[in-house]
Coordinates of C-alpha atoms in Angstrom, one line a residue:
X1 CA 31.8 4.5 36.4
X2 CA 33.6 6.6 33.7
X3 CA 36.0 9.3 34.9
X4 CA 33.9 12.1 33.4
X5 CA 30.5 13.6 33.9
X6 CA 29.5 14.5 30.3
X7 CA 30.7 13.8 26.7
X8 CA 29.5 16.0 23.8
X9 CA 29.6 15.5 20.1
X10 CA 30.1 11.7 20.0
X11 CA 28.2 9.9 17.3
X12 CA 26.0 6.9 18.1
X13 CA 28.2 3.9 17.8
X14 CA 27.6 0.4 16.3
X15 CA 30.2 -2.3 17.1
X16 CA 30.5 -5.0 14.5
X17 CA 32.5 -7.8 16.0
X18 CA 34.0 -10.9 14.4
X19 CA 31.8 -13.9 15.0
X20 CA 29.6 -16.2 13.1
X21 CA 26.1 -15.0 12.2
X22 CA 24.3 -18.0 13.9
X23 CA 23.5 -21.6 13.3
X24 CA 19.8 -21.4 12.9
X25 CA 18.9 -23.8 10.0
X26 CA 16.2 -21.4 8.8
X27 CA 18.6 -18.4 8.5
X28 CA 20.2 -17.6 5.1
X29 CA 22.2 -14.7 3.7
X30 CA 19.0 -13.4 2.2
X31 CA 17.1 -13.3 5.5
X32 CA 20.1 -11.9 7.5
X33 CA 20.5 -9.0 5.1
X34 CA 16.7 -8.6 4.7
X35 CA 17.1 -8.7 0.9
X36 CA 14.9 -11.8 0.8
X37 CA 12.1 -9.8 2.5
X38 CA 12.2 -7.3 -0.4
X39 CA 12.2 -10.1 -2.9
X40 CA 9.1 -11.6 -1.2
X41 CA 7.3 -8.2 -1.6
X42 CA 8.5 -7.9 -5.2
X43 CA 7.1 -11.3 -6.2
X44 CA 3.8 -10.5 -4.3
X45 CA 3.4 -7.3 -6.3
X46 CA 4.4 -8.2 -9.9
X47 CA 4.9 -12.0 -9.9
X48 CA 2.8 -14.0 -12.4
X49 CA 1.2 -17.1 -11.0
X50 CA 1.0 -20.4 -12.9
X51 CA -0.9 -23.6 -12.1
X52 CA 1.4 -26.0 -10.3
X53 CA -0.4 -28.9 -12.1
X54 CA -0.9 -27.6 -15.6
X55 CA 1.9 -25.0 -15.7
X56 CA -0.3 -22.5 -17.5
X57 CA -0.7 -18.8 -16.5
X58 CA -3.4 -18.0 -14.0
X59 CA -5.2 -14.7 -13.7
X60 CA -8.2 -13.4 -11.9
X61 CA -11.2 -13.8 -14.3
X62 CA -13.5 -10.9 -15.1
X63 CA -17.3 -11.3 -15.4
X64 CA -17.3 -11.1 -19.2
X65 CA -14.8 -14.0 -19.4
X66 CA -16.9 -16.1 -17.0
X67 CA -20.0 -15.3 -19.0
X68 CA -18.2 -16.6 -22.1
X69 CA -17.2 -19.7 -20.2
X70 CA -20.8 -20.3 -19.2
X71 CA -21.9 -20.1 -22.8
X72 CA -19.3 -22.5 -23.8
X73 CA -20.1 -25.1 -21.1
X74 CA -23.9 -24.8 -20.6
X75 CA -25.2 -23.8 -24.1
X76 CA -28.9 -24.5 -24.3
X77 CA -29.3 -25.4 -20.7
X78 CA -31.2 -23.5 -18.0
X79 CA -29.0 -22.4 -15.2
X80 CA -29.4 -20.5 -11.9
X81 CA -26.9 -17.8 -11.0
X82 CA -26.7 -17.0 -7.3
X83 CA -24.4 -15.4 -4.7
X84 CA -23.3 -17.7 -1.9
X85 CA -23.7 -15.8 1.4
X86 CA -23.0 -18.7 3.8
X87 CA -21.5 -22.1 3.1
X88 CA -22.1 -24.6 5.8
X89 CA -21.7 -22.0 8.5
X90 CA -23.4 -21.7 12.0
X91 CA -25.6 -18.8 12.7
X92 CA -29.2 -17.4 12.5
X93 CA -28.4 -15.0 9.6
X94 CA -31.5 -12.9 10.3
X95 CA -29.7 -9.6 10.0
X96 CA -28.0 -10.6 6.8
X97 CA -31.2 -11.7 5.2
X98 CA -33.1 -8.6 6.3
X99 CA -30.3 -6.3 4.9
X100 CA -30.5 -8.1 1.6
X101 CA -34.3 -7.9 1.6
X102 CA -34.2 -4.2 2.1
X103 CA -31.8 -4.0 -0.9
X104 CA -34.4 -5.6 -3.1
X105 CA -33.3 -9.2 -3.0
X106 CA -36.2 -11.4 -2.4
X107 CA -35.3 -14.9 -3.6
X108 CA -33.0 -17.2 -1.6
X109 CA -31.9 -20.8 -1.5
X110 CA -31.6 -21.8 2.2
X111 CA -30.3 -25.3 3.0
X112 CA -31.4 -26.6 -0.4
X113 CA -34.9 -25.1 -0.3
X114 CA -36.0 -22.1 -2.4
X115 CA -37.8 -19.1 -0.8
X116 CA -39.3 -15.9 -2.1
X117 CA -39.9 -13.5 0.8
X118 CA -42.7 -10.9 0.7
X119 CA -41.9 -9.2 3.9
X120 CA -39.3 -9.1 6.8
X121 CA -41.7 -11.0 9.0
X122 CA -41.3 -14.1 6.9
X123 CA -37.6 -13.9 7.4
X124 CA -37.9 -13.8 11.2
X125 CA -40.3 -16.7 11.1
X126 CA -37.6 -18.9 9.6
X127 CA -36.1 -19.5 13.0
X128 CA -32.8 -20.8 11.8
X129 CA -30.9 -22.3 14.7
X130 CA -27.6 -20.6 15.4
X131 CA -26.0 -23.9 16.5
X132 CA -26.8 -25.5 13.1
X133 CA -24.8 -25.2 10.0
X134 CA -26.6 -23.4 7.1
X135 CA -26.0 -22.8 3.4
X136 CA -27.6 -19.6 2.0
X137 CA -27.5 -18.3 -1.6
X138 CA -29.1 -15.2 -3.0
X139 CA -30.8 -16.3 -6.3
X140 CA -30.1 -13.6 -8.9
X141 CA -31.2 -15.0 -12.2
X142 CA -32.7 -18.1 -13.9
X143 CA -31.9 -18.1 -17.6
X144 CA -31.4 -20.3 -20.6
X145 CA -27.9 -20.0 -21.8
X146 CA -27.6 -18.7 -25.4
X147 CA -25.2 -16.3 -27.1
X148 CA -27.8 -13.6 -27.1
X149 CA -28.0 -13.8 -23.3
X150 CA -24.3 -13.0 -22.8
X151 CA -24.9 -9.5 -21.4
X152 CA -27.5 -10.8 -19.0
X153 CA -25.3 -13.5 -17.7
X154 CA -22.4 -11.1 -17.2
X155 CA -24.7 -8.7 -15.2
X156 CA -25.7 -11.6 -13.0
X157 CA -22.1 -12.7 -12.4
X158 CA -21.1 -9.1 -11.5
X159 CA -24.0 -8.9 -9.0
X160 CA -22.9 -12.2 -7.4
X161 CA -19.3 -10.9 -7.1
X162 CA -20.4 -7.8 -5.3
X163 CA -22.6 -9.6 -2.8
X164 CA -20.3 -12.5 -2.0
X165 CA -16.8 -11.1 -2.1
X166 CA -15.9 -12.4 -5.5
X167 CA -17.8 -15.7 -5.6
X168 CA -20.5 -16.8 -8.0
X169 CA -22.5 -20.0 -7.9
X170 CA -24.0 -21.6 -11.0
X171 CA -26.5 -24.5 -10.8
X172 CA -27.3 -26.6 -13.8
X173 CA -29.7 -29.4 -13.1
X174 CA -28.5 -31.2 -9.9
X175 CA -24.9 -30.0 -10.2
X176 CA -23.5 -26.7 -8.8
X177 CA -20.3 -25.0 -9.9
X178 CA -18.4 -22.2 -8.2
X179 CA -16.6 -19.4 -10.0
X180 CA -14.4 -16.7 -8.6
X181 CA -13.1 -13.4 -9.6
X182 CA -9.9 -14.4 -7.8
X183 CA -7.2 -16.6 -9.3
X184 CA -8.2 -20.0 -10.5
X185 CA -6.9 -22.4 -13.2
X186 CA -9.5 -22.6 -15.9
X187 CA -8.1 -26.0 -17.2
X188 CA -8.1 -28.0 -13.9
X189 CA -10.2 -25.6 -11.8
X190 CA -7.6 -25.6 -9.0
X191 CA -7.7 -22.4 -7.0
X192 CA -4.5 -20.4 -6.4
X193 CA -3.9 -18.9 -3.0
X194 CA -3.7 -15.2 -2.4
X195 CA -0.4 -13.8 -3.6
X196 CA 1.1 -12.1 -0.6
X197 CA 4.7 -11.9 0.9
X198 CA 4.0 -14.7 3.3
X199 CA 3.5 -17.1 0.4
X200 CA 7.2 -16.8 -0.4
X201 CA 8.4 -17.2 3.2
X202 CA 9.8 -20.6 4.1
X203 CA 9.4 -19.6 7.7
X204 CA 5.6 -19.4 7.3
X205 CA 3.3 -22.4 7.1
X206 CA 1.6 -20.6 4.1
X207 CA 4.7 -20.7 2.0
X208 CA 6.9 -23.5 3.4
X209 CA 7.2 -26.9 1.9
X210 CA 4.9 -29.2 3.9
X211 CA 7.3 -32.1 3.8
X212 CA 10.4 -30.4 5.2
X213 CA 8.5 -27.5 6.8
X214 CA 10.8 -25.0 5.1
X215 CA 14.1 -26.4 6.1
X216 CA 15.0 -27.8 2.7
X217 CA 16.2 -31.1 4.2
X218 CA 14.8 -34.0 6.2
X219 CA 16.2 -36.4 8.7
X220 CA 16.3 -40.1 8.1
X221 CA 17.9 -42.6 10.4
X222 CA 20.1 -45.0 8.5
X223 CA 18.5 -47.9 10.3
X224 CA 15.1 -46.8 8.9
X225 CA 16.2 -46.9 5.3
X226 CA 15.6 -50.3 3.6
X227 CA 16.6 -51.6 0.2
X228 CA 16.8 -49.1 -2.6
X229 CA 15.0 -46.3 -0.8
X230 CA 18.3 -44.8 0.3
X231 CA 19.4 -44.4 -3.4
X232 CA 16.3 -42.2 -4.0
X233 CA 17.5 -39.7 -1.4
X234 CA 20.2 -37.1 -2.0
X235 CA 22.4 -36.4 1.0
X236 CA 22.9 -32.8 2.0
X237 CA 26.4 -31.7 1.2
X238 CA 28.6 -31.4 4.3
X239 CA 25.9 -32.6 6.6
X240 CA 25.5 -35.7 8.8
X241 CA 24.8 -39.0 7.1
X242 CA 21.2 -39.0 8.3
X243 CA 20.3 -35.6 6.6
X244 CA 18.9 -35.7 3.1
X245 CA 17.6 -33.1 0.7
X246 CA 13.8 -32.9 0.7
X247 CA 12.4 -34.9 -2.2
X248 CA 9.3 -32.6 -2.4
X249 CA 10.9 -29.2 -2.8
X250 CA 14.4 -30.4 -3.8
X251 CA 16.0 -28.2 -1.2
X252 CA 14.1 -25.1 -2.3
X253 CA 12.2 -24.8 1.0
X254 CA 9.0 -23.4 -0.6
X255 CA 5.8 -25.2 -1.6
X256 CA 4.6 -25.7 -5.2
X257 CA 2.4 -22.6 -5.3
X258 CA 5.2 -20.3 -4.2
X259 CA 7.5 -21.9 -6.8
X260 CA 4.9 -21.4 -9.5
X261 CA 5.1 -17.6 -9.4
X262 CA 7.6 -16.1 -11.8
X263 CA 9.1 -12.8 -12.9
X264 CA 10.6 -13.0 -16.4
X265 CA 10.1 -16.8 -16.2
X266 CA 12.2 -17.2 -13.1
X267 CA 11.0 -18.1 -9.6
X268 CA 12.1 -16.5 -6.4
X269 CA 14.4 -19.4 -5.8
X270 CA 15.9 -19.1 -9.2
X271 CA 17.0 -15.5 -8.5
X272 CA 18.2 -16.1 -4.9
X273 CA 20.2 -19.2 -5.8
X274 CA 22.4 -17.1 -8.1
X275 CA 25.7 -15.6 -6.9
X276 CA 25.3 -12.0 -5.8
X277 CA 27.5 -11.0 -8.7
X278 CA 25.3 -12.8 -11.3
X279 CA 22.1 -11.6 -9.5
X280 CA 23.1 -8.0 -9.9
X281 CA 23.6 -8.5 -13.7
X282 CA 20.3 -10.3 -14.0
X283 CA 18.3 -7.6 -12.2
X284 CA 19.8 -5.0 -14.5
X285 CA 18.4 -6.8 -17.5
X286 CA 14.8 -7.4 -16.2
X287 CA 12.1 -6.8 -18.8
X288 CA 9.1 -5.1 -17.2
X289 CA 6.2 -3.2 -18.6
X290 CA 5.4 0.4 -17.5
X291 CA 3.0 -0.8 -14.8
X292 CA 5.5 -3.3 -13.3
X293 CA 8.3 -0.7 -13.4
X294 CA 6.2 1.8 -11.5
X295 CA 5.2 -0.8 -8.8
X296 CA 8.7 -2.4 -8.5
X297 CA 10.9 0.7 -8.8
X298 CA 11.5 1.4 -5.1
X299 CA 11.8 -2.3 -4.3
X300 CA 14.4 -3.0 -7.0
X301 CA 16.3 0.1 -5.8
X302 CA 16.6 -1.3 -2.3
X303 CA 17.5 -4.7 -3.5
X304 CA 20.2 -3.4 -5.8
X305 CA 21.7 -1.1 -3.2
X306 CA 22.0 -4.0 -0.6
X307 CA 23.4 -6.4 -3.2
X308 CA 26.0 -3.9 -4.2
X309 CA 27.0 -3.4 -0.6
X310 CA 27.6 -7.1 -0.3
X311 CA 29.5 -7.2 -3.6
X312 CA 31.7 -4.2 -2.5
X313 CA 32.8 -6.0 0.7
X314 CA 33.9 -9.0 -1.4
X315 CA 30.9 -11.3 -1.0
X316 CA 29.9 -11.5 -4.7
X317 CA 30.5 -15.2 -4.7
X318 CA 27.7 -15.9 -2.1
X319 CA 24.1 -16.6 -2.9
X320 CA 21.1 -15.4 -0.9
X321 CA 20.1 -19.0 -0.3
X322 CA 23.4 -19.8 1.4
X323 CA 22.7 -21.1 4.9
X324 CA 24.1 -19.1 7.8
X325 CA 25.5 -22.3 9.3
X326 CA 28.1 -22.4 6.5
X327 CA 29.2 -18.7 6.9
X328 CA 32.7 -18.1 8.3
X329 CA 33.5 -15.4 10.9
X330 CA 35.0 -13.0 8.3
X331 CA 32.0 -13.5 6.0
X332 CA 29.7 -13.0 8.9
X333 CA 31.4 -9.7 9.8
X334 CA 31.1 -8.4 6.2
X335 CA 27.5 -9.4 6.0
X336 CA 26.7 -7.5 9.2
X337 CA 28.6 -4.5 7.9
X338 CA 26.7 -4.6 4.6
X339 CA 23.4 -5.0 6.4
X340 CA 24.1 -2.0 8.6
X341 CA 25.2 0.2 5.7
X342 CA 22.1 -0.9 3.8
X343 CA 20.0 0.6 6.6
X344 CA 21.0 4.0 5.4
X345 CA 21.9 5.4 8.8
X346 CA 23.6 8.8 9.0
X347 CA 25.9 10.3 11.6
X348 CA 26.9 6.8 12.9
X349 CA 30.3 5.6 14.1
X350 CA 31.1 2.0 13.0
X351 CA 33.6 0.1 15.1
X352 CA 35.0 -3.0 13.4
X353 CA 36.6 -5.8 15.3
X354 CA 39.7 -7.0 13.4
X355 CA 38.7 -5.5 10.0
X356 CA 41.7 -7.0 8.4
X357 CA 40.2 -10.5 8.8
X358 CA 38.6 -10.9 5.4
X359 CA 38.2 -7.1 5.0
X360 CA 41.0 -4.6 5.0
X361 CA 40.4 -1.2 6.6
X362 CA 40.8 0.7 3.3
X363 CA 37.9 -1.3 1.7
X364 CA 35.8 -0.9 4.8
X365 CA 36.3 2.8 4.8
X366 CA 35.5 3.1 1.1
X367 CA 32.3 1.1 1.5
X368 CA 31.1 3.2 4.5
X369 CA 31.9 6.5 2.7

């Protein structure tokens, strides 16, 4: 027990000791300093997606563009436009059908059969079994596709989007086609996942490379490699002989969709693989429109502040993709110092263990002040 009863006026203290930042293979300079978290949000907000297969830009399509696409693809044909309410789902769907009926929707396609209900009693008499899977569409329009019907087609597509959360089903003959107000490649019809911060996380199954599970490397036992297969694999620098760079993501840790989103034609890996010194310069020259500047202003400010803290403590040569396993004790100490300063705490006393190891006391004091 201390030899005193009370101490007044002592600031809250944070001790930054000299030790490595950890050997977790999933940890990087970017994740330790939380700068990568800001980058993930930045790309989720203003990143521009491209098709991983066709490499063309992808954007959420509006009803007028889809109407023009219908005219191009189904000119002269009679099509049915409907809103999918259930797609091979279990349930009775009585409440859903009654709600739609009271909203003046009377025509439905249920499990491949068309219905036109006259009253709610007919809906209850359907007796759909809740243990069976059902497909239900609200039939909105049956029209012959001509250029004069563009406005009619657009109205039907808008209705479908409102009823089915951005989906529209078009049936021509025996074939059905699904359209979405969400992101989809118009060339190969490949859907693009929702752009959210998790898409750019190699620690999440949503964004991680499926081959290496976000590690950037894979293990191969030498005895399992035969013939020329070993020559197709690139060894991870400084690692054991059985560790090779992932052939799917080439060590970038992310899946193809995450690596297809760009800002100024650069992916999140392109930015984070730069040295901190070069990254600061690149971010200063970003070309963003007024909307993007408004959205990204606060994010870029936080990123730049934290990058400059790292640069000021002499770590401008590191990249955010640098694995924590390769960080020395002195580098780890400076990373932790920059991380604490980046938290913008006030009235805090910092205690540095051997600050002269990689960081002299004068520089430390200048950074903190």
